[in-house]
Amino acid sequence: MKPLKFSILEGPFTIHRIKPGAVLPKGLTSSPFYSISGSAEELSIVAPERIAIESEQSEPGWSALKVLGPLPFDEVGLLAGISTILATADIPIFAVSTFETDYILIKREHLKAAKTALTAAGHKIARPQKVDEKATTPLNAASYALLLEKQIPLIKNLLIEKIGPAALATLRSEAALAAAVGGLYEFLPTAIRLVINRDAFVNYCVRNLDRILPEIPIPAKQPARKSR
């Protein structure tokens, strides 16, 4: 397998499953990278996490590696070679192919290990392009609440995936709850983290947790019992 060059796309991304024939969300096709795959049974979308999509199921927290192409159609074993390298390192992938090249989606927590495995195999990985943080202005309270309101499906998925219902059910103080929620901040889309700080995100989640996860009774959010 010849050495390849990869670039890391600005992310993170979410993989969605929506109903066939559903209307595509606004802003999707103007994204630098997205993917739409459909069949009679489902419609799958890969999109930046900043785009709110009402999906039947979703899996957030993916980074994307682009194989710098174009790649010829008669290239044999390229994707198999990449997946073998990553499988040897116990890294699961979600692959997307376009007319010119391939994209390898990897969970964010596996990105460092993936870069190590690929470079050890002789491939090169370019650094991701950084967002200009000076180009944005922090939002006021009303604006950030409105923005986070659109991210409730993502926040719910992060709470369930990264903390878990069982762990949430053991949190008996708002301080412990805030500390747990604060750990999710790094998994938010970059565009949101540039305009909403960690404290604002934590405060919003703690105040609205009953709406975000109404099906899970969390002791820290339950009213205190009155003593007799």
Tab-separated table of C-alpha atoms in Angstrom:
chain	number	residue	atom	x	y	z
A	1	MET	CA	0.000	0.000	0.000
A	2	LYS	CA	1.480	3.343	-1.046
A	3	PRO	CA	1.896	6.111	1.569
A	4	LEU	CA	-1.133	8.387	1.797
A	5	LYS	CA	-1.676	11.943	2.967
A	6	PHE	CA	-4.572	12.779	5.271
A	7	SER	CA	-6.039	16.042	6.474
A	8	ILE	CA	-8.137	16.401	9.626
A	9	LEU	CA	-11.401	18.211	8.945
A	10	GLU	CA	-12.781	20.859	11.261
A	11	GLY	CA	-15.320	19.023	13.427
A	12	PRO	CA	-16.740	17.355	15.367
A	13	PHE	CA	-19.422	15.533	13.383
A	14	THR	CA	-22.593	13.587	14.171
A	15	ILE	CA	-23.981	10.591	12.293
A	16	HIS	CA	-27.784	10.740	12.060
A	17	ARG	CA	-30.504	8.324	11.011
A	18	ILE	CA	-33.698	10.005	9.810
A	19	LYS	CA	-36.824	8.834	8.043
A	20	PRO	CA	-36.654	8.337	4.252
A	21	GLY	CA	-38.069	11.355	2.460
A	22	ALA	CA	-37.505	13.710	5.403
A	23	VAL	CA	-36.682	17.336	4.629
A	24	LEU	CA	-32.960	18.037	4.859
A	25	PRO	CA	-31.972	20.640	7.472
A	26	LYS	CA	-31.065	24.167	6.428
A	27	GLY	CA	-27.367	24.838	6.180
A	28	LEU	CA	-26.415	21.213	5.579
A	29	THR	CA	-25.336	21.552	1.963
A	30	SER	CA	-23.319	24.696	2.705
A	31	SER	CA	-21.131	22.789	5.178
A	32	PRO	CA	-17.499	22.113	4.156
A	33	PHE	CA	-18.174	18.383	4.606
A	34	TYR	CA	-21.389	16.394	4.843
A	35	SER	CA	-22.663	13.068	3.551
A	36	ILE	CA	-26.138	11.803	2.687
A	37	SER	CA	-26.818	8.104	2.046
A	38	GLY	CA	-30.284	6.720	1.526
A	39	SER	CA	-32.254	3.541	0.983
A	40	ALA	CA	-35.877	2.473	1.193
A	41	GLU	CA	-35.409	1.816	4.918
A	42	GLU	CA	-33.394	4.808	6.130
A	43	LEU	CA	-31.629	8.054	5.394
A	44	SER	CA	-28.191	8.506	6.971
A	45	ILE	CA	-26.554	11.908	7.316
A	46	VAL	CA	-23.069	12.865	8.448
A	47	ALA	CA	-23.065	16.526	9.439
A	48	PRO	CA	-21.180	18.987	11.646
A	49	GLU	CA	-22.515	18.876	15.205
A	50	ARG	CA	-23.392	22.575	15.045
A	51	ILE	CA	-26.265	21.727	12.667
A	52	ALA	CA	-29.377	20.754	14.615
A	53	ILE	CA	-31.079	17.728	13.043
A	54	GLU	CA	-34.201	16.016	14.378
A	55	SER	CA	-33.168	12.405	13.936
A	56	GLU	CA	-34.536	9.033	14.982
A	57	GLN	CA	-31.075	8.075	16.204
A	58	SER	CA	-27.766	9.907	16.322
A	59	GLU	CA	-24.160	9.253	17.279
A	60	PRO	CA	-22.153	12.419	18.080
A	61	GLY	CA	-18.469	13.000	18.705
A	62	TRP	CA	-16.741	11.989	15.454
A	63	SER	CA	-13.568	13.385	13.895
A	64	ALA	CA	-13.029	13.076	10.138
A	65	LEU	CA	-9.847	12.229	8.239
A	66	LYS	CA	-9.832	13.041	4.523
A	67	VAL	CA	-7.593	11.060	2.190
A	68	LEU	CA	-6.041	13.707	-0.038
A	69	GLY	CA	-6.983	12.749	-3.566
A	70	PRO	CA	-8.245	12.445	-6.152
A	71	LEU	CA	-8.115	8.665	-6.020
A	72	PRO	CA	-8.465	6.591	-9.217
A	73	PHE	CA	-11.408	4.212	-9.418
A	74	ASP	CA	-9.098	1.282	-10.182
A	75	GLU	CA	-7.175	1.758	-6.911
A	76	VAL	CA	-7.312	-1.611	-5.131
A	77	GLY	CA	-7.266	-2.223	-1.385
A	78	LEU	CA	-6.830	1.374	-0.249
A	79	LEU	CA	-9.772	1.539	2.130
A	80	ALA	CA	-9.115	-2.025	3.271
A	81	GLY	CA	-5.521	-1.098	4.067
A	82	ILE	CA	-6.557	1.914	6.146
A	83	SER	CA	-9.200	-0.027	8.055
A	84	THR	CA	-6.726	-2.851	8.743
A	85	ILE	CA	-4.215	-0.429	10.281
A	86	LEU	CA	-6.881	1.087	12.513
A	87	ALA	CA	-8.480	-2.266	13.362
A	88	THR	CA	-5.089	-3.511	14.550
A	89	ALA	CA	-5.075	-0.547	16.946
A	90	ASP	CA	-8.642	-1.418	18.103
A	91	ILE	CA	-10.074	1.736	16.525
A	92	PRO	CA	-13.565	1.447	14.966
A	93	ILE	CA	-14.311	3.584	11.916
A	94	PHE	CA	-17.197	4.864	9.809
A	95	ALA	CA	-16.108	5.242	6.179
A	96	VAL	CA	-17.619	7.553	3.565
A	97	SER	CA	-16.597	7.526	-0.096
A	98	THR	CA	-17.160	10.275	-2.659
A	99	PHE	CA	-16.347	10.509	-6.368
A	100	GLU	CA	-12.787	11.717	-5.702
A	101	THR	CA	-11.709	10.316	-2.343
A	102	ASP	CA	-12.473	8.583	0.968
A	103	TYR	CA	-13.250	9.975	4.410
A	104	ILE	CA	-12.561	8.047	7.608
A	105	LEU	CA	-14.642	9.017	10.633
A	106	ILE	CA	-13.173	8.166	14.018
A	107	LYS	CA	-14.481	8.867	17.501
A	108	ARG	CA	-12.747	11.936	18.945
A	109	GLU	CA	-11.272	9.976	21.838
A	110	HIS	CA	-9.545	7.672	19.332
A	111	LEU	CA	-8.112	10.401	17.083
A	112	LYS	CA	-4.702	10.580	18.755
A	113	ALA	CA	-4.271	6.802	18.599
A	114	ALA	CA	-5.400	6.791	14.960
A	115	LYS	CA	-2.809	9.409	14.008
A	116	THR	CA	-0.125	7.403	15.785
A	117	ALA	CA	-1.103	4.173	13.998
A	118	LEU	CA	-1.302	5.773	10.549
A	119	THR	CA	1.985	7.664	10.831
A	120	ALA	CA	3.707	4.515	12.131
A	121	ALA	CA	2.526	2.802	8.929
A	122	GLY	CA	4.202	5.487	6.803
A	123	HIS	CA	1.265	7.810	6.133
A	124	LYS	CA	1.294	11.581	6.667
A	125	ILE	CA	-1.346	13.640	8.474
A	126	ALA	CA	-1.683	17.396	8.077
A	127	ARG	CA	-2.644	19.510	11.044
A	128	PRO	CA	-6.287	20.655	11.193
A	129	GLN	CA	-7.018	24.229	10.242
A	130	LYS	CA	-7.642	26.283	13.366
A	131	VAL	CA	-10.667	28.511	13.790
A	132	ASP	CA	-9.929	32.204	14.313
A	133	GLU	CA	-11.179	32.713	17.861
A	134	LYS	CA	-10.887	36.513	17.584
A	135	ALA	CA	-13.550	36.559	14.887
A	136	THR	CA	-16.368	35.754	17.315
A	137	THR	CA	-17.985	37.636	20.181
A	138	PRO	CA	-19.422	35.903	23.280
A	139	LEU	CA	-23.223	35.815	23.356
A	140	ASN	CA	-25.436	37.396	25.991
A	141	ALA	CA	-27.566	35.214	28.280
A	142	ALA	CA	-30.689	35.292	26.101
A	143	SER	CA	-28.766	34.463	22.937
A	144	TYR	CA	-26.767	31.576	24.378
A	145	ALA	CA	-29.910	30.068	25.908
A	146	LEU	CA	-31.579	30.158	22.491
A	147	LEU	CA	-28.532	28.579	20.858
A	148	LEU	CA	-28.265	25.807	23.460
A	149	GLU	CA	-32.006	25.170	23.161
A	150	LYS	CA	-31.340	23.986	19.605
A	151	GLN	CA	-28.594	21.681	20.892
A	152	ILE	CA	-30.792	19.783	23.395
A	153	PRO	CA	-30.744	16.527	21.318
A	154	LEU	CA	-26.931	16.650	21.256
A	155	ILE	CA	-26.700	17.509	24.978
A	156	LYS	CA	-29.059	14.638	25.816
A	157	ASN	CA	-26.949	12.189	23.811
A	158	LEU	CA	-23.776	13.401	25.531
A	159	LEU	CA	-25.328	13.049	28.999
A	160	ILE	CA	-26.406	9.482	28.274
A	161	GLU	CA	-23.252	8.420	26.408
A	162	LYS	CA	-20.530	10.123	28.472
A	163	ILE	CA	-22.062	10.045	31.979
A	164	GLY	CA	-24.870	7.490	31.802
A	165	PRO	CA	-28.269	7.245	33.518
A	166	ALA	CA	-26.898	5.127	36.386
A	167	ALA	CA	-24.176	7.653	37.238
A	168	LEU	CA	-26.586	10.583	36.950
A	169	ALA	CA	-28.891	8.858	39.425
A	170	THR	CA	-26.110	8.908	42.062
A	171	LEU	CA	-25.491	12.667	41.920
A	172	ARG	CA	-27.105	14.123	45.026
A	173	SER	CA	-25.814	17.697	44.974
A	174	GLU	CA	-25.884	20.400	42.324
A	175	ALA	CA	-22.121	20.855	42.776
A	176	ALA	CA	-21.503	17.221	41.809
A	177	LEU	CA	-23.972	17.512	38.945
A	178	ALA	CA	-22.296	20.684	37.660
A	179	ALA	CA	-18.869	19.030	37.790
A	180	ALA	CA	-20.125	16.044	35.784
A	181	VAL	CA	-21.857	18.223	33.190
A	182	GLY	CA	-18.774	20.424	32.867
A	183	GLY	CA	-16.851	17.477	31.477
A	184	LEU	CA	-19.141	17.450	28.433
A	185	TYR	CA	-18.151	20.949	27.343
A	186	GLU	CA	-15.175	19.760	25.276
A	187	PHE	CA	-17.500	17.584	23.179
A	188	LEU	CA	-19.566	20.560	21.994
A	189	PRO	CA	-19.076	21.798	18.417
A	190	THR	CA	-16.218	24.291	18.102
A	191	ALA	CA	-18.557	26.983	16.777
A	192	ILE	CA	-20.577	26.831	20.011
A	193	ARG	CA	-17.575	26.759	22.350
A	194	LEU	CA	-16.276	29.931	20.712
A	195	VAL	CA	-19.327	31.929	21.803
A	196	ILE	CA	-20.490	30.095	24.960
A	197	ASN	CA	-18.132	29.566	27.884
A	198	ARG	CA	-18.084	26.514	30.120
A	199	ASP	CA	-19.887	28.152	33.056
A	200	ALA	CA	-22.768	29.319	30.862
A	201	PHE	CA	-23.110	25.829	29.378
A	202	VAL	CA	-23.071	24.162	32.810
A	203	ASN	CA	-25.588	26.614	34.274
A	204	TYR	CA	-27.954	26.085	31.349
A	205	CYS	CA	-27.763	22.291	31.598
A	206	VAL	CA	-28.263	22.185	35.364
A	207	ARG	CA	-31.252	24.545	35.203
A	208	ASN	CA	-32.891	22.658	32.332
A	209	LEU	CA	-31.953	19.067	33.125
A	210	ASP	CA	-35.560	18.127	33.893
A	211	ARG	CA	-36.467	19.047	30.300
A	212	ILE	CA	-33.375	17.531	28.717
A	213	LEU	CA	-33.737	14.172	30.507
A	214	PRO	CA	-37.327	14.028	31.809
A	215	GLU	CA	-37.263	10.216	31.948
A	216	ILE	CA	-34.364	10.003	34.430
A	217	PRO	CA	-34.951	10.991	38.090
A	218	ILE	CA	-31.772	12.740	39.224
A	219	PRO	CA	-31.504	13.251	43.008
A	220	ALA	CA	-29.638	16.542	42.645
A	221	LYS	CA	-32.640	17.964	40.785
A	222	GLN	CA	-35.347	16.571	43.061
A	223	PRO	CA	-36.980	18.904	45.610
A	224	ALA	CA	-35.665	18.407	49.126
A	225	ARG	CA	-37.963	16.548	51.502
A	226	LYS	CA	-39.363	18.567	54.352
A	227	SER	CA	-38.448	17.245	57.764
A	228	ARG	CA	-41.261	16.625	60.217
